[in-house]
mmCIF file of C-alpha atoms in Angstrom:
data_model
loop_
_atom_site.group_PDB
_atom_site.id
_atom_site.type_symbol
_atom_site.label_atom_id
_atom_site.label_comp_id
_atom_site.label_asym_id
_atom_site.label_seq_id
_atom_site.Cartn_x
_atom_site.Cartn_y
_atom_site.Cartn_z
ATOM 1 C CA MET A 1 14.992 -65.057 -35.629
ATOM 2 C CA THR A 2 12.999 -62.292 -34.007
ATOM 3 C CA THR A 3 9.340 -62.296 -34.957
ATOM 4 C CA ARG A 4 7.317 -59.112 -35.374
ATOM 5 C CA SER A 5 5.305 -59.862 -32.230
ATOM 6 C CA THR A 6 8.474 -60.452 -30.184
ATOM 7 C CA PHE A 7 9.939 -57.204 -31.463
ATOM 8 C CA LEU A 8 6.802 -55.283 -30.501
ATOM 9 C CA ARG A 9 6.786 -56.826 -27.027
ATOM 10 C CA ARG A 10 10.367 -55.653 -26.539
ATOM 11 C CA LEU A 11 9.681 -52.192 -27.996
ATOM 12 C CA LEU A 12 6.332 -51.330 -26.400
ATOM 13 C CA PRO A 13 7.344 -51.257 -22.697
ATOM 14 C CA GLY A 14 9.976 -48.581 -23.343
ATOM 15 C CA PHE A 15 7.712 -46.785 -25.757
ATOM 16 C CA ALA A 16 4.901 -46.846 -23.231
ATOM 17 C CA LEU A 17 7.149 -45.295 -20.592
ATOM 18 C CA GLN A 18 8.078 -42.491 -22.987
ATOM 19 C CA VAL A 19 4.426 -41.872 -23.855
ATOM 20 C CA SER A 20 3.512 -41.860 -20.167
ATOM 21 C CA ALA A 21 6.229 -39.331 -19.404
ATOM 22 C CA VAL A 22 5.084 -37.054 -22.213
ATOM 23 C CA ALA A 23 1.457 -37.370 -21.105
ATOM 24 C CA ALA A 24 2.409 -36.571 -17.526
ATOM 25 C CA GLY A 25 4.261 -33.482 -18.689
ATOM 26 C CA ILE A 26 1.253 -32.330 -20.698
ATOM 27 C CA THR A 27 -1.064 -32.969 -17.761
ATOM 28 C CA ALA A 28 1.181 -31.001 -15.422
ATOM 29 C CA ALA A 29 1.369 -28.163 -17.908
ATOM 30 C CA LEU A 30 -2.394 -28.002 -18.226
ATOM 31 C CA ALA A 31 -3.182 -28.518 -14.543
ATOM 32 C CA PRO A 32 -4.772 -25.474 -12.911
ATOM 33 C CA GLY A 33 -2.412 -23.423 -10.798
ATOM 34 C CA VAL A 34 0.761 -25.000 -12.160
ATOM 35 C CA ALA A 35 3.315 -22.701 -13.764
ATOM 36 C CA PHE A 36 4.348 -24.425 -16.982
ATOM 37 C CA ALA A 37 6.484 -21.626 -18.410
ATOM 38 C CA ALA A 38 9.364 -19.635 -17.070
ATOM 39 C CA TYR A 39 8.161 -16.676 -15.021
ATOM 40 C CA PRO A 40 8.306 -13.842 -15.695
ATOM 41 C CA GLU A 41 8.502 -13.764 -19.470
ATOM 42 C CA GLN A 42 6.952 -10.335 -20.002
ATOM 43 C CA PRO A 43 6.763 -7.007 -18.159
ATOM 44 C CA ILE A 44 4.910 -6.999 -14.832
ATOM 45 C CA LYS A 45 2.468 -4.144 -14.228
ATOM 46 C CA MET A 46 2.566 -2.485 -10.809
ATOM 47 C CA VAL A 47 -0.727 -0.652 -10.192
ATOM 48 C CA ILE A 48 -0.578 2.356 -7.843
ATOM 49 C CA ALA A 49 -3.894 3.806 -6.668
ATOM 50 C CA TYR A 50 -2.455 7.277 -6.103
ATOM 51 C CA ALA A 51 -0.860 10.047 -8.119
ATOM 52 C CA PRO A 52 2.847 10.126 -9.067
ATOM 53 C CA GLY A 53 5.255 11.690 -6.596
ATOM 54 C CA GLY A 54 3.543 10.610 -3.375
ATOM 55 C CA GLY A 55 4.905 8.268 -0.738
ATOM 56 C CA THR A 56 3.177 5.188 -2.175
ATOM 57 C CA ASP A 57 4.365 5.922 -5.697
ATOM 58 C CA ILE A 58 7.981 6.449 -4.623
ATOM 59 C CA ILE A 59 8.251 3.324 -2.486
ATOM 60 C CA ALA A 60 6.373 1.267 -5.101
ATOM 61 C CA ARG A 61 8.885 2.173 -7.788
ATOM 62 C CA LEU A 62 11.756 1.314 -5.450
ATOM 63 C CA THR A 63 10.115 -1.973 -4.457
ATOM 64 C CA ALA A 64 9.522 -2.889 -8.108
ATOM 65 C CA GLN A 65 13.183 -2.277 -8.898
ATOM 66 C CA PHE A 66 14.364 -4.659 -6.187
ATOM 67 C CA MET A 67 11.669 -7.284 -6.769
ATOM 68 C CA GLN A 68 12.856 -7.458 -10.359
ATOM 69 C CA LYS A 69 16.387 -8.005 -9.073
ATOM 70 C CA HIS A 70 15.314 -10.807 -6.728
ATOM 71 C CA LEU A 71 13.102 -12.502 -9.292
ATOM 72 C CA GLY A 72 16.341 -13.046 -11.172
ATOM 73 C CA SER A 73 14.910 -11.765 -14.409
ATOM 74 C CA SER A 74 15.671 -8.961 -16.816
ATOM 75 C CA THR A 75 11.936 -8.473 -17.245
ATOM 76 C CA ALA A 76 10.978 -4.983 -16.123
ATOM 77 C CA PHE A 77 8.190 -3.760 -13.872
ATOM 78 C CA VAL A 78 5.987 -1.053 -15.378
ATOM 79 C CA VAL A 79 4.360 1.276 -12.842
ATOM 80 C CA LEU A 80 0.819 2.434 -13.679
ATOM 81 C CA ASN A 81 -0.714 5.232 -11.603
ATOM 82 C CA LYS A 82 -4.509 4.986 -11.355
ATOM 83 C CA PRO A 83 -5.484 7.732 -8.877
ATOM 84 C CA GLY A 84 -9.014 8.666 -7.928
ATOM 85 C CA ALA A 85 -11.870 8.055 -5.479
ATOM 86 C CA GLY A 86 -9.519 7.753 -2.516
ATOM 87 C CA GLY A 87 -7.749 4.778 -4.081
ATOM 88 C CA ALA A 88 -10.885 2.908 -5.188
ATOM 89 C CA LEU A 89 -10.090 3.154 -8.911
ATOM 90 C CA GLY A 90 -6.663 1.594 -8.556
ATOM 91 C CA PHE A 91 -7.771 -1.038 -6.038
ATOM 92 C CA THR A 92 -10.579 -2.092 -8.383
ATOM 93 C CA GLU A 93 -8.304 -2.291 -11.415
ATOM 94 C CA LEU A 94 -5.867 -4.459 -9.481
ATOM 95 C CA MET A 95 -8.594 -6.812 -8.291
ATOM 96 C CA ASN A 96 -10.057 -7.197 -11.799
ATOM 97 C CA ALA A 97 -6.734 -7.992 -13.489
ATOM 98 C CA THR A 98 -5.949 -11.481 -14.771
ATOM 99 C CA PRO A 99 -4.384 -13.525 -11.927
ATOM 100 C CA ASP A 100 -1.359 -14.650 -13.914
ATOM 101 C CA GLY A 101 1.396 -12.834 -12.007
ATOM 102 C CA TYR A 102 1.752 -10.079 -14.590
ATOM 103 C CA THR A 103 -0.253 -7.534 -12.593
ATOM 104 C CA VAL A 104 0.537 -6.660 -8.994
ATOM 105 C CA GLY A 105 -0.017 -3.479 -7.049
ATOM 106 C CA PHE A 106 0.129 -1.623 -3.771
ATOM 107 C CA ILE A 107 -2.857 -1.539 -1.427
ATOM 108 C CA ASN A 108 -3.039 1.055 1.338
ATOM 109 C CA THR A 109 -4.721 1.079 4.707
ATOM 110 C CA PRO A 110 -7.024 2.306 5.861
ATOM 111 C CA ASN A 111 -8.457 3.155 2.417
ATOM 112 C CA VAL A 112 -8.621 -0.429 1.196
ATOM 113 C CA LEU A 113 -10.526 -1.239 4.403
ATOM 114 C CA THR A 114 -12.650 1.869 4.938
ATOM 115 C CA ILE A 115 -13.971 2.412 1.413
ATOM 116 C CA PRO A 116 -15.858 -0.949 1.340
ATOM 117 C CA ILE A 117 -17.326 -0.057 4.759
ATOM 118 C CA GLU A 118 -18.662 3.344 3.699
ATOM 119 C CA ARG A 119 -19.996 2.423 0.255
ATOM 120 C CA LYS A 120 -20.553 -0.456 -2.151
ATOM 121 C CA VAL A 121 -17.433 -1.197 -4.185
ATOM 122 C CA PRO A 122 -16.253 -4.357 -5.973
ATOM 123 C CA PHE A 123 -12.974 -4.745 -4.079
ATOM 124 C CA HIS A 124 -12.197 -6.116 -0.625
ATOM 125 C CA TRP A 125 -8.859 -7.048 0.882
ATOM 126 C CA GLU A 126 -9.822 -10.728 0.927
ATOM 127 C CA LYS A 127 -10.226 -10.615 -2.866
ATOM 128 C CA TYR A 128 -6.458 -10.230 -3.313
ATOM 129 C CA ASP A 129 -3.539 -12.603 -3.022
ATOM 130 C CA LEU A 130 -1.385 -10.837 -0.437
ATOM 131 C CA ILE A 131 2.324 -10.775 -1.255
ATOM 132 C CA GLY A 132 3.461 -8.886 1.848
ATOM 133 C CA ASN A 133 3.435 -5.525 3.602
ATOM 134 C CA VAL A 134 6.307 -3.097 3.089
ATOM 135 C CA ILE A 135 5.603 0.231 4.841
ATOM 136 C CA ASP A 136 4.019 1.391 8.123
ATOM 137 C CA ASP A 137 4.025 5.205 7.989
ATOM 138 C CA PRO A 138 2.571 7.238 10.907
ATOM 139 C CA GLY A 139 0.282 10.160 10.175
ATOM 140 C CA ASN A 140 1.316 13.785 10.678
ATOM 141 C CA PHE A 141 0.149 17.369 10.396
ATOM 142 C CA SER A 142 2.407 19.811 8.532
ATOM 143 C CA VAL A 143 1.970 23.524 7.829
ATOM 144 C CA HIS A 144 3.892 25.982 5.681
ATOM 145 C CA ALA A 145 6.875 27.392 7.545
ATOM 146 C CA ASP A 146 5.473 30.908 7.083
ATOM 147 C CA THR A 147 2.404 30.003 9.141
ATOM 148 C CA PRO A 148 2.586 31.369 12.698
ATOM 149 C CA ILE A 149 1.128 28.138 14.135
ATOM 150 C CA LYS A 150 3.892 26.148 15.798
ATOM 151 C CA SER A 151 2.065 23.418 17.751
ATOM 152 C CA LEU A 152 -1.146 21.429 17.854
ATOM 153 C CA ALA A 153 -2.314 23.512 20.809
ATOM 154 C CA GLU A 154 -1.931 26.688 18.764
ATOM 155 C CA LEU A 155 -3.760 25.027 15.869
ATOM 156 C CA ALA A 156 -6.633 24.072 18.179
ATOM 157 C CA THR A 157 -6.794 27.594 19.626
ATOM 158 C CA TYR A 158 -6.924 29.170 16.169
ATOM 159 C CA ALA A 159 -9.567 26.675 14.987
ATOM 160 C CA LYS A 160 -11.777 27.404 18.017
ATOM 161 C CA ALA A 161 -11.575 31.107 17.364
ATOM 162 C CA ASN A 162 -12.199 30.628 13.625
ATOM 163 C CA PRO A 163 -14.588 27.674 13.099
ATOM 164 C CA GLY A 164 -14.112 26.116 9.665
ATOM 165 C CA ALA A 165 -11.274 28.467 8.714
ATOM 166 C CA VAL A 166 -8.584 25.797 9.020
ATOM 167 C CA THR A 167 -8.435 23.906 5.727
ATOM 168 C CA TYR A 168 -6.647 20.560 5.620
ATOM 169 C CA GLY A 169 -5.764 18.340 2.692
ATOM 170 C CA THR A 170 -5.840 14.539 2.622
ATOM 171 C CA THR A 171 -5.573 11.702 0.114
ATOM 172 C CA GLY A 172 -9.346 11.225 0.220
ATOM 173 C CA ILE A 173 -12.424 10.508 2.302
ATOM 174 C CA GLY A 174 -11.835 7.573 4.631
ATOM 175 C CA SER A 175 -8.058 7.780 4.279
ATOM 176 C CA ASP A 176 -5.816 7.568 7.320
ATOM 177 C CA ASP A 177 -5.238 11.308 7.015
ATOM 178 C CA HIS A 178 -8.985 12.034 6.979
ATOM 179 C CA LEU A 179 -9.769 9.735 9.919
ATOM 180 C CA ALA A 180 -6.907 11.239 11.900
ATOM 181 C CA ALA A 181 -8.149 14.792 11.270
ATOM 182 C CA LEU A 182 -11.646 13.797 12.399
ATOM 183 C CA ALA A 183 -10.139 12.280 15.540
ATOM 184 C CA PHE A 184 -8.244 15.528 16.162
ATOM 185 C CA GLU A 185 -11.478 17.513 15.726
ATOM 186 C CA ARG A 186 -13.157 15.397 18.404
ATOM 187 C CA ALA A 187 -10.169 15.545 20.754
ATOM 188 C CA ALA A 188 -9.709 19.310 20.377
ATOM 189 C CA GLY A 189 -13.377 20.245 20.153
ATOM 190 C CA VAL A 190 -12.914 22.099 16.862
ATOM 191 C CA LYS A 191 -14.284 22.132 13.329
ATOM 192 C CA LEU A 192 -11.915 22.019 10.331
ATOM 193 C CA THR A 193 -12.639 22.096 6.592
ATOM 194 C CA HIS A 194 -11.666 19.006 4.621
ATOM 195 C CA VAL A 195 -10.159 19.289 1.122
ATOM 196 C CA PRO A 196 -9.600 15.819 -0.429
ATOM 197 C CA PHE A 197 -6.981 15.228 -3.135
ATOM 198 C CA LYS A 198 -5.899 12.277 -5.310
ATOM 199 C CA GLY A 199 -2.581 11.715 -3.560
ATOM 200 C CA ALA A 200 -0.005 13.054 -1.125
ATOM 201 C CA ALA A 201 1.869 14.866 -3.881
ATOM 202 C CA GLU A 202 -1.202 17.013 -4.562
ATOM 203 C CA VAL A 203 -1.641 17.705 -0.838
ATOM 204 C CA HIS A 204 2.004 18.736 -0.693
ATOM 205 C CA ASN A 205 1.601 21.098 -3.644
ATOM 206 C CA ALA A 206 -1.471 22.653 -2.050
ATOM 207 C CA VAL A 207 0.240 23.415 1.278
ATOM 208 C CA ALA A 208 3.420 24.563 -0.482
ATOM 209 C CA SER A 209 1.365 27.094 -2.486
ATOM 210 C CA LYS A 210 -0.666 28.005 0.639
ATOM 211 C CA GLN A 211 -3.964 26.846 -0.882
ATOM 212 C CA ILE A 212 -4.586 24.912 2.342
ATOM 213 C CA MET A 213 -3.389 25.535 5.884
ATOM 214 C CA VAL A 214 -2.643 21.972 7.014
ATOM 215 C CA ALA A 215 -1.253 19.020 5.084
ATOM 216 C CA ALA A 216 -2.423 15.795 6.674
ATOM 217 C CA ILE A 217 0.242 13.523 5.214
ATOM 218 C CA ASN A 218 2.352 10.713 6.601
ATOM 219 C CA ILE A 219 5.522 11.651 8.432
ATOM 220 C CA GLY A 220 7.783 9.895 5.916
ATOM 221 C CA GLU A 221 6.228 11.832 3.044
ATOM 222 C CA ALA A 222 6.437 15.125 4.954
ATOM 223 C CA LEU A 223 10.126 14.656 5.744
ATOM 224 C CA GLN A 224 10.862 13.803 2.139
ATOM 225 C CA TYR A 225 9.117 16.936 0.857
ATOM 226 C CA GLN A 226 10.989 19.032 3.414
ATOM 227 C CA LYS A 227 14.276 17.506 2.325
ATOM 228 C CA GLY A 228 13.348 18.395 -1.247
ATOM 229 C CA GLY A 229 13.189 22.060 -0.290
ATOM 230 C CA THR A 230 9.574 22.717 0.688
ATOM 231 C CA PRO A 231 9.470 24.982 3.765
ATOM 232 C CA LEU A 232 7.346 22.893 6.123
ATOM 233 C CA ARG A 233 6.812 22.813 9.870
ATOM 234 C CA HIS A 234 5.664 19.483 11.306
ATOM 235 C CA LEU A 235 3.224 19.865 14.194
ATOM 236 C CA GLY A 236 3.113 16.247 15.340
ATOM 237 C CA GLN A 237 3.299 12.619 14.341
ATOM 238 C CA MET A 238 0.591 10.075 15.108
ATOM 239 C CA SER A 239 2.724 7.161 16.274
ATOM 240 C CA VAL A 240 2.626 5.619 19.738
ATOM 241 C CA THR A 241 6.194 6.768 20.307
ATOM 242 C CA ARG A 242 8.398 9.051 18.251
ATOM 243 C CA SER A 243 9.480 7.491 14.988
ATOM 244 C CA THR A 244 13.192 6.854 14.582
ATOM 245 C CA LEU A 245 12.890 8.794 11.320
ATOM 246 C CA ALA A 246 11.709 11.876 13.214
ATOM 247 C CA PRO A 247 12.842 11.739 16.851
ATOM 248 C CA HIS A 248 12.646 15.545 17.071
ATOM 249 C CA ILE A 249 8.915 15.701 16.255
ATOM 250 C CA PRO A 250 6.576 15.152 19.240
ATOM 251 C CA THR A 251 3.639 12.781 18.977
ATOM 252 C CA PHE A 252 0.039 13.931 19.150
ATOM 253 C CA LYS A 253 -0.314 12.033 22.421
ATOM 254 C CA GLU A 254 2.607 13.916 23.958
ATOM 255 C CA GLN A 255 0.770 17.132 23.146
ATOM 256 C CA GLY A 256 -2.460 16.021 24.793
ATOM 257 C CA PHE A 257 -4.324 14.671 21.751
ATOM 258 C CA ASN A 258 -4.795 10.903 21.786
ATOM 259 C CA VAL A 259 -4.643 10.370 18.023
ATOM 260 C CA ILE A 260 -2.768 7.312 16.720
ATOM 261 C CA MET A 261 -2.940 6.569 13.010
ATOM 262 C CA ALA A 262 -0.684 5.094 10.339
ATOM 263 C CA SER A 263 -0.817 3.753 6.805
ATOM 264 C CA LEU A 264 0.250 0.238 5.849
ATOM 265 C CA ARG A 265 1.397 -0.092 2.235
ATOM 266 C CA GLY A 266 1.822 -3.569 0.879
ATOM 267 C CA VAL A 267 1.974 -5.580 -2.321
ATOM 268 C CA ALA A 268 -0.985 -7.626 -3.509
ATOM 269 C CA ALA A 269 -2.173 -9.348 -6.681
ATOM 270 C CA PRO A 270 -5.513 -10.478 -8.103
ATOM 271 C CA LYS A 271 -6.900 -13.510 -6.290
ATOM 272 C CA GLY A 272 -6.035 -16.866 -7.843
ATOM 273 C CA LEU A 273 -2.347 -16.669 -8.744
ATOM 274 C CA PRO A 274 -0.732 -19.949 -9.770
ATOM 275 C CA PRO A 275 0.889 -21.206 -6.532
ATOM 276 C CA ALA A 276 4.377 -21.354 -8.030
ATOM 277 C CA VAL A 277 4.109 -17.779 -9.302
ATOM 278 C CA ARG A 278 2.730 -16.544 -6.002
ATOM 279 C CA GLU A 279 5.618 -18.179 -4.174
ATOM 280 C CA GLN A 280 8.149 -16.494 -6.455
ATOM 281 C CA LEU A 281 6.585 -13.082 -5.815
ATOM 282 C CA VAL A 282 6.426 -13.640 -2.044
ATOM 283 C CA ILE A 283 10.080 -14.708 -1.923
ATOM 284 C CA ALA A 284 11.129 -11.783 -4.132
ATOM 285 C CA LEU A 285 9.404 -9.292 -1.815
ATOM 286 C CA GLN A 286 10.814 -10.975 1.291
ATOM 287 C CA LYS A 287 14.322 -10.729 -0.171
ATOM 288 C CA THR A 288 13.662 -7.133 -1.168
ATOM 289 C CA ALA A 289 12.667 -6.162 2.377
ATOM 290 C CA ALA A 290 15.818 -7.810 3.743
ATOM 291 C CA ASP A 291 18.118 -6.273 1.115
ATOM 292 C CA PRO A 292 20.511 -3.771 2.785
ATOM 293 C CA GLU A 293 20.607 -1.627 -0.345
ATOM 294 C CA PHE A 294 16.801 -1.438 -0.448
ATOM 295 C CA GLN A 295 16.703 -0.569 3.254
ATOM 296 C CA ALA A 296 19.273 2.194 2.778
ATOM 297 C CA LYS A 297 17.404 3.705 -0.162
ATOM 298 C CA ALA A 298 14.078 3.486 1.692
ATOM 299 C CA ALA A 299 15.648 5.332 4.635
ATOM 300 C CA GLY A 300 16.806 7.995 2.198
ATOM 301 C CA TYR A 301 13.157 8.453 1.198
ATOM 302 C CA PHE A 302 12.106 8.518 4.886
ATOM 303 C CA ALA A 303 10.012 5.396 4.290
ATOM 304 C CA PRO A 304 9.399 3.478 7.556
ATOM 305 C CA LEU A 305 9.777 -0.197 6.652
ATOM 306 C CA ARG A 306 7.722 -2.895 8.327
ATOM 307 C CA TYR A 307 7.762 -6.172 6.421
ATOM 308 C CA LEU A 308 4.880 -8.547 7.077
ATOM 309 C CA ALA A 309 4.657 -11.967 5.442
ATOM 310 C CA PRO A 310 1.270 -12.777 3.820
ATOM 311 C CA ALA A 311 -0.257 -14.544 6.848
ATOM 312 C CA ALA A 312 0.765 -11.802 9.294
ATOM 313 C CA TYR A 313 -0.361 -9.147 6.824
ATOM 314 C CA ALA A 314 -3.782 -10.796 6.500
ATOM 315 C CA GLN A 315 -4.162 -10.921 10.283
ATOM 316 C CA GLU A 316 -3.314 -7.213 10.558
ATOM 317 C CA LEU A 317 -5.852 -6.298 7.872
ATOM 318 C CA LYS A 318 -8.540 -8.419 9.494
ATOM 319 C CA SER A 319 -7.971 -6.808 12.885
ATOM 320 C CA ASP A 320 -7.879 -3.268 11.481
ATOM 321 C CA GLU A 321 -11.039 -3.852 9.466
ATOM 322 C CA ALA A 322 -12.903 -4.886 12.621
ATOM 323 C CA ASP A 323 -11.731 -1.697 14.358
ATOM 324 C CA PHE A 324 -12.845 0.514 11.465
ATOM 325 C CA ARG A 325 -16.245 -1.182 11.289
ATOM 326 C CA GLN A 326 -16.724 -0.412 14.959
ATOM 327 C CA LEU A 327 -15.629 3.190 14.394
ATOM 328 C CA TRP A 328 -18.097 3.506 11.518
ATOM 329 C CA GLN A 329 -20.952 2.621 13.883
ATOM 330 C CA THR A 330 -19.990 5.216 16.486
ATOM 331 C CA ALA A 331 -18.281 7.981 14.477
ATOM 332 C CA PRO A 332 -18.837 7.613 10.707
ATOM 333 C CA TRP A 333 -16.351 9.568 8.626
ATOM 334 C CA THR A 334 -18.934 10.469 5.958
ATOM 335 C CA ASP A 335 -22.702 10.593 5.696
ATOM 336 C CA LYS A 336 -24.243 7.130 5.862
#
């Protein structure tokens, strides 16, 4: 005959194991940084700090499409454009979002580095979880095809004869375009007039309508606008050597102006992502960058790809920030 106490002794060990397993599951689910639900379960916001139609916006939408594919989910990315203040509005919104994996965004150099140097802002590149860099797009000067200026030398000659008459558009103060134009001013010994906009698309519209003389936009963006039908003439690209996307366009250095400038565009998220979620995003972006279909479509948009994993991306940002801080001490790009 089995007594009640004997029965309990036989039952409790197994019961205890079940309780322990349940408790462990609850603990794991509640532990900080541990993803306890399938991800993603809802749309992921992709914050873009520039206006629609520019190079960042176009590549961001393409990247979102392929990241969704490689996350293995039917959950869509929703792109939100937050232009203004040279990118500061969008960068701030991204940094302040909840770090749950449902808000990511593109950050652009040098803006994400130079803006915190020139003025007090809440964001800094170290306040993001870096997912990886996607684009490295050299700077460029373009003019309307009707303009008689056909080279940087001719531009410099005209600017010397007409101080301040050359107007140039950029994506904002402290942007790569702005810094490059200032470098050209120093190299050529000229004075140009800066007209900042909220994004490359606005710069493009301004040069297309002849509101400005020079569009300081990245070479990939310029080629894309030209392909779309805008009559542009490209005066020079700011890469060390000629980009494979534009082997027919001479560099600034070839033309006697030692100006080298480019814009990195990469994916980041608010600091503090759950590790498992962060890993999924990093892997999805890595697979996106290696996807032949993505590469082909990016080439069709004249987007120069340069994938950097998070650690390499962080090292690049750290190095560039040090360079810009040094530049700020010797040649500030705005009034201190």
